Short mmCIF file of C-alpha atoms in Angstrom, two decimals:
data_model
loop_
_atom_site.label_atom_id
_atom_site.label_comp_id
_atom_site.label_asym_id
_atom_site.label_seq_id
_atom_site.Cartn_x
_atom_site.Cartn_y
_atom_site.Cartn_z
CA MET A 711 -71.35 -11.68 6.00
CA ILE A 712 -67.66 -11.78 6.60
CA GLN A 713 -66.08 -14.31 4.34
CA GLN A 714 -63.53 -16.11 6.34
CA SER A 715 -60.44 -16.63 4.28
CA SER A 716 -58.72 -19.95 4.53
CA ILE A 717 -55.62 -18.29 5.94
CA ALA A 718 -53.45 -20.39 8.19
CA PHE A 719 -51.44 -19.02 11.09
CA PRO A 720 -48.33 -21.19 11.27
CA VAL A 721 -47.28 -21.75 14.88
CA THR A 722 -43.83 -22.72 16.10
CA GLN A 723 -43.71 -24.10 19.60
CA THR A 724 -40.80 -24.58 21.95
CA GLU A 725 -41.77 -25.72 25.43
CA GLU A 726 -44.10 -23.05 26.79
CA LEU A 727 -43.41 -20.50 24.13
CA TYR A 728 -45.49 -20.07 21.01
CA GLN A 729 -44.56 -18.07 17.96
CA VAL A 730 -47.36 -17.22 15.54
CA GLN A 731 -46.47 -16.08 12.06
CA LEU A 732 -48.94 -13.44 10.88
CA PRO A 733 -49.93 -12.96 7.23
CA ALA A 734 -48.99 -10.03 4.98
CA LEU A 735 -52.37 -8.40 5.52
CA LEU A 736 -54.22 -8.76 8.79
CA THR A 737 -57.68 -7.38 8.08
CA VAL A 738 -61.36 -8.10 8.60
CA THR A 739 -61.13 -11.24 6.46
CA GLU A 740 -58.39 -12.73 8.64
CA ALA A 741 -59.51 -11.33 11.99
CA ILE A 742 -61.93 -14.09 12.99
CA ALA A 743 -59.41 -16.84 12.30
CA PHE A 744 -56.79 -14.76 14.10
CA ARG A 745 -58.98 -14.33 17.18
CA ALA A 746 -59.70 -18.07 17.21
CA LYS A 747 -56.00 -18.89 16.96
CA CYS A 748 -55.12 -16.52 19.80
CA ARG A 749 -57.83 -17.97 22.01
CA GLU A 750 -56.65 -21.49 21.24
CA LEU A 751 -53.05 -20.68 22.26
CA ILE A 752 -54.06 -18.71 25.36
CA GLU A 753 -56.24 -21.57 26.56
CA ALA A 754 -53.70 -24.27 25.69
CA LYS A 755 -52.59 -26.67 28.42
CA PRO A 756 -50.07 -26.30 29.91
CA THR A 757 -50.56 -22.52 29.86
CA PRO A 758 -47.84 -20.93 27.72
CA THR A 759 -45.56 -18.39 29.38
CA LYS A 760 -45.07 -16.32 26.25
CA ILE A 761 -46.84 -15.84 22.95
CA ILE A 762 -44.95 -14.11 20.17
CA LEU A 763 -46.84 -12.55 17.30
CA ASP A 764 -44.42 -12.37 14.41
CA PHE A 765 -45.24 -9.37 12.23
CA ALA A 766 -42.21 -9.80 9.94
CA GLN A 767 -44.40 -10.33 6.86
CA THR A 768 -47.20 -7.96 7.82
CA THR A 769 -47.56 -4.68 5.97
CA PHE A 770 -51.13 -3.68 6.83
CA ILE A 771 -53.62 -4.11 9.67
CA ASP A 772 -57.13 -2.66 9.88
CA SER A 773 -59.56 -1.85 12.70
CA SER A 774 -60.76 -5.46 12.95
CA ALA A 775 -57.19 -6.61 13.48
CA ILE A 776 -56.72 -3.91 16.12
CA GLY A 777 -59.83 -5.17 17.94
CA ALA A 778 -58.49 -8.73 17.76
CA LEU A 779 -55.07 -7.67 19.06
CA VAL A 780 -56.69 -5.87 22.00
CA MET A 781 -58.78 -8.95 22.78
CA CYS A 782 -55.67 -11.11 22.60
CA LEU A 783 -53.67 -8.79 24.87
CA LYS A 784 -56.45 -8.68 27.48
CA ALA A 785 -56.92 -12.45 27.48
CA ALA A 786 -53.17 -13.05 27.70
CA ARG A 787 -52.78 -10.63 30.60
CA SER A 788 -55.61 -12.21 32.53
CA ARG A 789 -53.63 -15.47 32.49
CA GLN A 790 -50.24 -13.90 33.11
CA ILE A 791 -49.05 -14.82 29.63
CA GLU A 792 -46.49 -12.47 28.12
CA LEU A 793 -47.59 -11.23 24.70
CA VAL A 794 -44.88 -9.82 22.46
CA LEU A 795 -45.07 -8.36 18.97
CA TRP A 796 -42.00 -9.09 16.88
CA SER A 797 -40.50 -7.35 13.86
CA VAL A 798 -43.21 -4.75 13.59
CA LYS A 799 -42.71 -2.58 10.50
CA SER A 800 -43.05 1.18 10.75
CA GLU A 801 -46.34 1.10 8.79
CA ILE A 802 -47.89 -1.12 11.44
CA LEU A 803 -46.42 0.94 14.27
CA THR A 804 -47.99 4.03 12.73
CA ILE A 805 -51.41 2.37 12.80
CA LEU A 806 -50.93 1.17 16.41
CA GLU A 807 -49.88 4.68 17.41
CA LEU A 808 -52.89 6.14 15.60
CA ALA A 809 -55.05 3.91 17.79
CA ASP A 810 -53.08 5.07 20.88
CA LEU A 811 -52.04 1.47 21.46
CA GLY A 812 -48.30 1.74 20.84
CA GLN A 813 -47.57 2.01 24.56
CA HIS A 814 -49.74 -0.93 25.52
CA PHE A 815 -47.97 -3.63 23.57
CA THR A 816 -44.51 -5.05 24.14
CA ILE A 817 -42.76 -4.60 20.82
CA GLU A 818 -39.41 -6.21 20.12
CA SER A 819 -37.46 -5.45 17.02
CA LYS A 820 -35.82 -8.70 16.09
CA THR A 821 -37.38 -11.86 14.84
CA ILE A 822 -35.34 -15.02 14.60
CA PRO A 823 -35.41 -15.13 10.81
CA LEU A 824 -37.84 -17.67 9.43
CA GLU A 825 -36.56 -17.10 5.92
CA PRO A 826 -32.89 -16.74 4.97
CA HIS A 827 -32.90 -12.96 4.65
CA PRO A 828 -35.86 -10.84 5.60
CA LYS A 829 -35.75 -7.66 3.53
CA PRO A 830 -34.04 -4.96 5.60
CA GLN A 831 -35.84 -2.14 3.78
CA ILE A 832 -37.91 -0.99 6.75
CA GLU A 833 -36.38 -0.99 10.19
CA ALA A 834 -38.31 -1.94 13.27
CA THR A 835 -38.28 0.10 16.47
CA HIS A 836 -34.99 1.90 16.94
CA PRO A 837 -32.88 0.36 19.77
CA SER A 838 -32.76 3.71 21.61
CA VAL A 839 -36.53 3.57 22.14
CA GLN A 840 -36.27 0.09 23.61
CA SER A 841 -33.28 0.66 25.87
CA LYS A 842 -34.37 0.39 29.51
CA THR A 843 -31.08 1.96 30.63
CA LYS A 844 -31.70 5.04 28.47
CA ARG A 845 -35.16 5.33 30.01
CA ALA A 846 -33.70 4.98 33.52
CA ILE A 847 -31.16 7.74 32.80
CA ASP A 848 -34.01 9.88 31.47
CA ILE A 849 -36.06 9.40 34.64
CA VAL A 850 -33.15 10.22 36.95
CA GLY A 851 -32.08 13.16 34.78
CA ALA A 852 -35.65 14.48 34.58
CA MET A 853 -36.04 14.38 38.35
CA VAL A 854 -32.77 16.25 38.85
CA GLY A 855 -33.80 18.72 36.13
CA LEU A 856 -37.24 19.27 37.64
CA GLY A 857 -35.60 19.81 41.02
CA ILE A 858 -33.48 22.61 39.53
CA THR A 859 -36.55 23.96 37.72
CA ALA A 860 -38.42 24.13 41.02
CA VAL A 861 -35.64 26.20 42.56
CA VAL A 862 -35.43 28.72 39.70
CA PHE A 863 -39.16 28.76 38.99
CA ILE A 864 -40.23 31.63 41.24
CA PRO A 865 -37.57 34.20 40.23
CA ILE A 866 -38.06 33.33 36.54
CA ALA A 867 -41.84 33.53 36.89
CA ILE A 868 -41.62 36.99 38.45
CA ALA A 869 -39.19 38.19 35.78
CA ILE A 870 -41.41 36.91 32.94
CA LYS A 871 -44.52 38.52 34.44
CA LEU A 872 -42.82 41.87 35.05
CA ASP A 873 -41.31 42.02 31.57
CA ASN A 874 -44.42 41.07 29.62
CA PRO A 875 -47.74 40.13 31.24
CA GLY A 876 -49.13 36.74 30.31
CA THR A 877 -48.54 33.12 31.07
CA ILE A 878 -45.31 31.87 32.68
CA LEU A 879 -45.14 28.67 30.71
CA PHE A 880 -45.66 28.18 27.02
CA SER A 881 -46.83 24.96 25.43
CA GLN A 882 -46.75 23.90 21.83
CA THR A 883 -47.76 20.75 19.99
CA ARG A 884 -44.78 18.77 18.75
CA CYS A 885 -44.40 15.38 17.12
CA GLY A 886 -42.62 12.66 19.03
CA HIS A 887 -41.77 9.05 18.41
CA LEU A 888 -43.53 7.94 15.20
CA GLY A 889 -45.23 11.28 14.90
CA GLN A 890 -47.27 10.96 18.05
CA ARG A 891 -48.29 14.41 19.18
CA PHE A 892 -47.57 15.83 22.60
CA GLN A 893 -47.43 19.22 24.32
CA VAL A 894 -43.91 20.49 24.86
CA TRP A 895 -43.46 22.90 27.81
CA LYS A 896 -41.06 25.84 28.03
CA PHE A 897 -40.79 29.09 29.91
CA ARG A 898 -42.42 31.75 27.75
CA SER A 899 -39.75 33.80 26.00
CA MET A 900 -41.93 35.70 23.53
CA VAL A 901 -44.67 38.29 23.86
CA SER A 902 -48.11 36.87 24.69
CA ASN A 903 -49.55 37.32 21.19
CA ALA A 904 -46.51 35.87 19.40
CA GLU A 905 -48.50 33.40 17.26
CA GLN A 906 -50.62 36.20 15.78
CA LEU A 907 -47.47 38.17 14.96
CA LYS A 908 -45.76 35.19 13.34
CA ALA A 909 -46.76 36.10 9.80
CA GLN A 910 -45.15 39.51 10.14
CA VAL A 911 -41.76 38.14 11.04
CA GLU A 912 -39.57 37.39 8.11
CA ASN A 913 -38.72 33.72 7.88
CA GLN A 914 -34.97 33.42 7.63
CA ASN A 915 -34.87 29.67 7.42
CA GLU A 916 -34.72 27.69 4.26
CA GLY A 917 -37.02 24.71 3.98
CA ALA A 918 -39.65 23.63 6.41
CA PHE A 919 -38.97 25.23 9.75
CA PHE A 920 -39.47 28.51 11.47
CA LYS A 921 -36.76 30.30 13.36
CA ASN A 922 -35.62 33.90 13.20
CA GLU A 923 -32.52 35.13 14.97
CA ASN A 924 -33.63 38.71 15.53
CA ASP A 925 -37.23 37.89 16.09
CA PRO A 926 -38.76 41.06 17.57
CA ARG A 927 -41.33 39.01 19.44
CA ILE A 928 -38.70 37.74 21.89
CA THR A 929 -38.86 39.62 25.18
CA ARG A 930 -35.80 40.86 27.07
CA VAL A 931 -36.20 38.23 29.74
CA GLY A 932 -36.91 35.74 26.98
CA ARG A 933 -33.61 36.56 25.31
CA PHE A 934 -31.81 35.86 28.56
CA LEU A 935 -33.72 32.62 29.12
CA ARG A 936 -32.86 31.44 25.61
CA LYS A 937 -29.22 32.40 25.88
CA THR A 938 -28.88 30.44 29.10
CA SER A 939 -31.22 27.71 27.83
CA LEU A 940 -33.25 28.12 31.03
CA ASP A 941 -36.36 28.31 28.85
CA GLU A 942 -35.91 24.61 28.04
CA PHE A 943 -36.03 23.41 31.64
CA PRO A 944 -39.77 22.65 31.86
CA GLN A 945 -39.14 20.03 29.17
CA PHE A 946 -37.84 17.75 31.91
CA TRP A 947 -41.53 17.20 32.58
CA ASN A 948 -41.90 15.84 29.01
CA VAL A 949 -38.89 13.59 29.64
CA LEU A 950 -40.38 12.25 32.87
CA ARG A 951 -43.61 11.49 31.00
CA GLY A 952 -41.65 9.53 28.41
CA GLU A 953 -42.66 11.79 25.51
CA MET A 954 -39.10 13.01 25.16
CA SER A 955 -35.65 11.85 26.12
CA LEU A 956 -32.72 13.83 27.48
CA VAL A 957 -30.88 13.21 24.22
CA GLY A 958 -32.61 12.68 20.90
CA THR A 959 -33.67 14.42 17.73
CA ARG A 960 -35.17 17.88 17.47
CA PRO A 961 -38.93 17.70 18.19
CA PRO A 962 -40.62 18.94 15.01
CA LEU A 963 -43.87 20.88 14.71
CA PRO A 964 -46.84 19.02 13.19
CA GLU A 965 -46.75 21.36 10.16
CA GLU A 966 -43.13 20.39 9.53
CA VAL A 967 -43.92 16.69 9.65
CA ASP A 968 -46.81 17.08 7.26
CA ARG A 969 -44.38 18.62 4.81
CA TYR A 970 -41.81 15.84 5.14
CA GLU A 971 -40.92 13.78 2.18
CA ILE A 972 -40.87 10.06 2.73
CA ALA A 973 -37.13 9.88 3.45
CA ASN A 974 -37.45 12.47 6.22
CA TRP A 975 -40.05 10.43 8.04
CA GLN A 976 -37.22 8.28 9.41
CA ARG A 977 -36.40 11.11 11.80
CA LEU A 978 -39.37 10.11 13.91
CA ASN A 979 -38.03 6.61 14.61
CA VAL A 980 -36.47 7.83 17.86
CA LYS A 981 -37.79 9.96 20.69
CA PRO A 982 -37.10 13.68 20.47
CA GLY A 983 -34.62 15.06 22.98
CA ILE A 984 -34.03 18.19 25.02
CA THR A 985 -30.58 18.14 23.52
CA GLY A 986 -29.00 16.33 20.61
CA GLU A 987 -26.72 16.68 17.63
CA TRP A 988 -28.28 19.97 16.54
CA GLN A 989 -27.59 21.59 19.93
CA VAL A 990 -24.01 20.40 20.14
CA HIS A 991 -22.92 20.48 16.52
CA GLY A 992 -24.67 23.54 15.27
CA ARG A 993 -27.29 25.03 17.52
CA SER A 994 -29.05 27.96 15.88
CA LYS A 995 -26.31 28.47 13.32
CA ILE A 996 -27.99 25.84 11.22
CA ARG A 997 -30.46 27.45 8.90
CA ASN A 998 -31.18 24.70 6.49
CA PHE A 999 -33.87 22.14 7.20
CA GLU A 1000 -31.95 19.46 5.35
CA GLU A 1001 -28.98 19.89 7.68
CA VAL A 1002 -31.19 19.28 10.70
CA ILE A 1003 -32.54 16.13 9.12
CA GLN A 1004 -29.02 14.95 8.38
CA LEU A 1005 -27.95 15.53 11.97
CA ASP A 1006 -31.00 13.62 13.19
CA LEU A 1007 -30.26 10.68 10.94
CA ARG A 1008 -26.62 10.72 11.99
CA TYR A 1009 -27.75 10.46 15.61
CA GLN A 1010 -29.86 7.40 14.78
CA GLU A 1011 -26.93 5.72 13.07
CA ARG A 1012 -24.43 6.41 15.82
CA TRP A 1013 -26.69 5.93 18.79
CA SER A 1014 -25.34 4.11 21.82
CA LEU A 1015 -25.58 4.86 25.54
CA LYS A 1016 -22.01 6.13 25.43
CA TYR A 1017 -22.85 8.45 22.55
CA ASP A 1018 -25.82 9.82 24.51
CA LEU A 1019 -23.60 10.56 27.49
CA GLN A 1020 -21.03 12.27 25.24
CA LEU A 1021 -23.73 14.50 23.78
CA LEU A 1022 -24.99 15.32 27.27
CA LEU A 1023 -21.48 16.34 28.37
CA LYS A 1024 -20.93 18.39 25.22
CA THR A 1025 -24.27 20.13 25.79
CA VAL A 1026 -23.17 21.21 29.25
CA MET A 1027 -19.89 22.48 27.79
CA VAL A 1028 -21.67 24.38 25.02
CA LEU A 1029 -23.94 25.99 27.60
CA PHE A 1030 -20.94 27.44 29.39
CA ARG A 1031 -19.40 28.77 26.21
CA LYS A 1032 -20.42 32.27 25.23
CA ASP A 1033 -21.77 31.99 21.71
CA SER A 1034 -24.02 29.10 22.52
CA ALA A 1035 -27.51 30.28 21.69
CA PHE A 1036 -27.84 33.45 19.69
CA MET B 1454 -72.55 7.82 -10.34
CA ASN B 1455 -72.31 11.32 -9.06
CA ASN B 1456 -69.27 12.91 -10.62
CA LEU B 1457 -69.83 16.53 -9.70
CA VAL B 1458 -66.60 16.71 -7.71
CA SER B 1459 -64.19 19.11 -9.36
CA THR B 1460 -60.77 17.74 -10.18
CA GLU B 1461 -59.19 21.04 -11.16
CA GLY B 1462 -55.45 21.26 -10.48
CA VAL B 1463 -55.19 17.55 -9.80
CA ILE B 1464 -51.73 15.95 -9.84
CA HIS B 1465 -52.85 12.35 -9.83
CA PHE B 1466 -56.38 11.00 -9.92
CA ASP B 1467 -57.76 7.51 -10.27
CA ARG B 1468 -60.98 5.63 -9.78
CA LEU B 1469 -61.60 2.01 -8.90
CA ILE B 1470 -64.92 0.19 -8.99
CA VAL B 1471 -65.11 -2.94 -6.88
CA GLN B 1472 -67.76 -5.39 -5.74
CA THR B 1473 -69.31 -5.61 -2.29
CA ASP B 1474 -66.72 -8.15 -1.26
CA LEU B 1475 -64.15 -7.92 1.52
CA THR B 1476 -61.69 -10.11 -0.35
CA VAL B 1477 -60.86 -7.19 -2.66
CA ILE B 1478 -58.97 -5.36 0.12
CA PRO B 1479 -55.56 -6.48 -1.28
CA GLN B 1480 -56.61 -5.09 -4.68
CA ILE B 1481 -57.59 -1.75 -3.10
CA LEU B 1482 -54.29 -1.58 -1.22
CA SER B 1483 -52.25 -2.19 -4.33
CA TRP B 1484 -54.33 0.37 -6.27
CA PHE B 1485 -53.66 2.96 -3.56
CA GLU B 1486 -49.88 2.43 -3.80
CA ALA B 1487 -49.86 4.77 -6.79
CA PHE B 1488 -50.76 7.60 -4.39
CA GLN B 1489 -47.54 7.20 -2.43
CA ARG B 1490 -45.82 10.07 -4.17
CA PHE B 1491 -44.92 13.71 -3.81
CA PRO B 1492 -46.38 15.92 -2.31
CA VAL B 1493 -48.11 13.31 -0.13
CA SER B 1494 -45.87 12.52 2.84
CA GLN B 1495 -45.40 8.96 4.05
CA VAL B 1496 -47.48 9.61 7.15
CA VAL B 1497 -50.38 11.19 5.28
CA TRP B 1498 -50.31 8.33 2.80
CA LEU B 1499 -50.39 5.73 5.58
CA GLN B 1500 -53.28 7.56 7.25
CA GLY B 1501 -55.09 7.69 3.90
CA GLN B 1502 -54.52 3.98 3.40
CA ILE B 1503 -56.13 2.98 6.69
CA ALA B 1504 -58.97 5.50 6.23
CA LEU B 1505 -59.70 4.16 2.75
CA VAL B 1506 -59.82 0.54 3.90
CA GLU B 1507 -62.04 1.45 6.86
CA GLY B 1508 -64.36 3.37 4.52
CA PHE B 1509 -64.58 0.43 2.14
CA THR B 1510 -65.10 -2.11 4.94
CA ASN B 1511 -67.91 0.02 6.40
CA ALA B 1512 -69.58 0.14 3.00
CA VAL B 1513 -69.45 -3.66 2.68
CA ARG B 1514 -70.32 -4.59 6.25
CA HIS B 1515 -72.88 -1.91 7.04
CA ALA B 1516 -74.16 0.14 4.08
CA HIS B 1517 -74.33 -2.87 1.74
CA ALA B 1518 -74.97 -5.50 4.41
CA GLN B 1519 -78.23 -6.60 2.76
CA PHE B 1520 -77.04 -6.14 -0.80
CA SER B 1521 -75.77 -8.60 -3.35
CA LYS B 1522 -72.07 -9.07 -3.80
CA TYR B 1523 -72.41 -7.53 -7.27
CA THR B 1524 -73.42 -4.11 -5.95
CA PRO B 1525 -70.60 -1.78 -7.01
CA ILE B 1526 -68.63 0.39 -4.62
CA GLU B 1527 -66.82 3.25 -6.27
CA ILE B 1528 -63.55 4.51 -4.89
CA GLU B 1529 -61.69 7.56 -6.09
CA ALA B 1530 -58.64 9.40 -4.88
CA GLY B 1531 -56.87 12.53 -6.00
CA ILE B 1532 -53.62 14.21 -5.11
CA TYR B 1533 -53.81 18.00 -5.32
CA PRO B 1534 -51.02 20.50 -4.66
CA ASN B 1535 -52.46 21.20 -1.19
CA ARG B 1536 -54.47 18.11 -0.25
CA LEU B 1537 -55.18 14.42 -0.62
CA GLU B 1538 -58.80 13.50 -1.27
CA ILE B 1539 -60.34 10.05 -1.01
CA ARG B 1540 -63.97 9.23 -1.69
CA VAL B 1541 -65.95 6.03 -1.22
CA TRP B 1542 -69.43 5.87 -2.78
CA ASP B 1543 -71.99 3.35 -1.58
CA GLN B 1544 -75.70 2.80 -2.20
CA GLY B 1545 -76.95 1.96 1.29
CA SER B 1546 -79.54 3.70 3.43
CA PRO B 1547 -78.57 6.99 5.08
CA PHE B 1548 -76.48 6.66 8.22
CA ASP B 1549 -75.21 9.22 10.75
CA LEU B 1550 -71.48 8.46 10.79
CA ALA B 1551 -70.64 11.75 12.53
CA GLU B 1552 -72.80 10.74 15.51
CA LEU B 1553 -71.08 7.33 15.78
CA ILE B 1554 -67.65 8.95 15.55
CA ASP B 1555 -68.52 11.39 18.33
CA ARG B 1556 -69.93 8.69 20.56
CA VAL B 1557 -67.14 6.18 20.23
CA GLU B 1558 -64.59 7.87 22.47
CA GLN B 1559 -67.06 8.32 25.34
CA ASP B 1560 -68.03 4.69 25.07
CA TYR B 1561 -64.46 3.43 25.28
CA PRO B 1562 -62.29 5.74 27.36
CA ASN B 1563 -59.80 2.91 27.94
CA PRO B 1564 -58.32 1.53 24.70
CA LEU B 1565 -57.85 -1.89 26.27
CA GLU B 1566 -61.58 -2.24 26.98
CA HIS B 1567 -62.23 -1.50 23.36
CA GLU B 1568 -62.67 -4.56 21.18
CA VAL B 1569 -65.19 -3.35 18.60
CA HIS B 1570 -65.90 -0.10 16.68
CA TRP B 1571 -62.21 0.59 16.15
CA GLY B 1572 -63.08 1.82 12.65
CA ALA B 1573 -65.04 4.78 14.03
CA ALA B 1574 -62.32 5.35 16.65
CA LEU B 1575 -59.68 5.59 13.91
CA PHE B 1576 -61.80 8.13 12.00
CA LYS B 1577 -62.17 10.10 15.22
CA LYS B 1578 -58.42 10.17 15.79
CA LEU B 1579 -57.67 11.08 12.17
CA LYS B 1580 -60.18 13.91 12.49
CA ASP B 1581 -59.20 15.27 15.91
CA GLN B 1582 -55.48 14.59 16.06
CA HIS B 1583 -54.32 14.57 12.47
CA GLY B 1584 -56.47 17.20 10.77
CA TRP B 1585 -58.44 14.95 8.44
CA ASN B 1586 -61.81 16.08 7.24
CA VAL B 1587 -64.18 13.11 7.50
CA GLU B 1588 -67.68 13.52 6.10
CA TYR B 1589 -70.36 11.06 5.16
CA SER B 1590 -73.03 12.68 3.07
CA CYS B 1591 -76.21 10.85 2.21
CA SER B 1592 -78.29 12.05 -0.70
CA GLY B 1593 -81.31 10.04 0.39
CA GLU B 1594 -81.52 8.60 -3.11
CA GLY B 1595 -79.39 5.59 -2.39
CA GLN B 1596 -76.14 7.40 -3.02
CA ASN B 1597 -73.81 8.04 -0.10
CA CYS B 1598 -70.36 9.51 -0.22
CA LEU B 1599 -67.69 9.16 2.43
CA SER B 1600 -65.17 11.90 1.78
CA LEU B 1601 -61.78 11.89 3.46
CA ILE B 1602 -59.70 15.01 2.86
CA LYS B 1603 -56.35 15.96 4.29
CA PHE B 1604 -54.79 19.38 3.62
CA TYR B 1605 -51.01 19.08 3.91
#
């Protein structure tokens, strides 16, 4: 008993390229018509080379729309038709990520404007996430980094084990691009039962994040690993997997994100990085959560490949300076 | 309707009664906009929005499938200092939502093979990955309540 609304899906066609304008809400009432329209375009003769779904107007999709999009993607792939989602607002991206589909669709930020001025209030995917060059640098950098990690792994592992018995690596859930959760890996620098002891350690940070300079849970080897930043090296694995980038914003804990106010949510528009503004322009001297957010937003504004490379260079320089970590 | 739920300490609370009719989704979405406010973060609000619509759609398409369009569905939501609560009341026969939610991921390990039951999959992900409490309680007297609770 699904009432089919009389919604139209305006199509613009140029040669073998179709652009479908999607409605403001793409839900169960529009899904059947949407599926039919997709099928019609996919089966059109001559077979189109590319179908663009223009999400510029769309502010909400539901599970029926997700099902229809998946159907459309599968059918398009089976005929070697490129399917691209255009001008996807962050609300829609959040829903696609929730469904674990964000990676499966090709999402492009810009739509050739159909109306004089589409409202710029919500930005589409940040260009840093789309840059293939940035991803290529990440892959090369991660492989070099993992190579170094492999060399230092055994001595570090022995040192960690001798100092404080327990695991060699430490993993923690962090939030990545658009809040998607992933496990970040580091060499363990705290005692094995650090999480249980957390409540006993005085929280010296203002706002929403946890860091304490003289944290008694840090082991001796851990202190050395942190000072030299060697503890961060396993994160090259996260970079290789695409969950992180070499340069980006600080990867927040899920509890931090849940406490964000709406403005802070913008932080998650880019991938988190092993290094970034907060490492180069502040490191642990920054105590205030708001400052971290500001640095993250500044990175988003200034981002370019050149800026990434500058931050990478500065990171290396900071590492060799004495007062880098604590 | 069953109004035994305590609203003590509530920051913002509202109730909406709609018909068994999918065309009211835009009305539900605009009603829920009032819940986009402190201390509910943008991400929790967006998750609540999709959960609410899925809950409503399930009530119309499944619980009330055989019912007249004039059968009411009651929706309520409340912002508390530590949580967001959303409830959807329907009058259908009892249904084991928990079992469907648990089954859905085994049935569709690959998201691209998955063209139906995305509603249950979304509940599963909200529950497992984003800390939402999703419960569907059936009184057996034609009064079911889907409760969606997220502690910040």
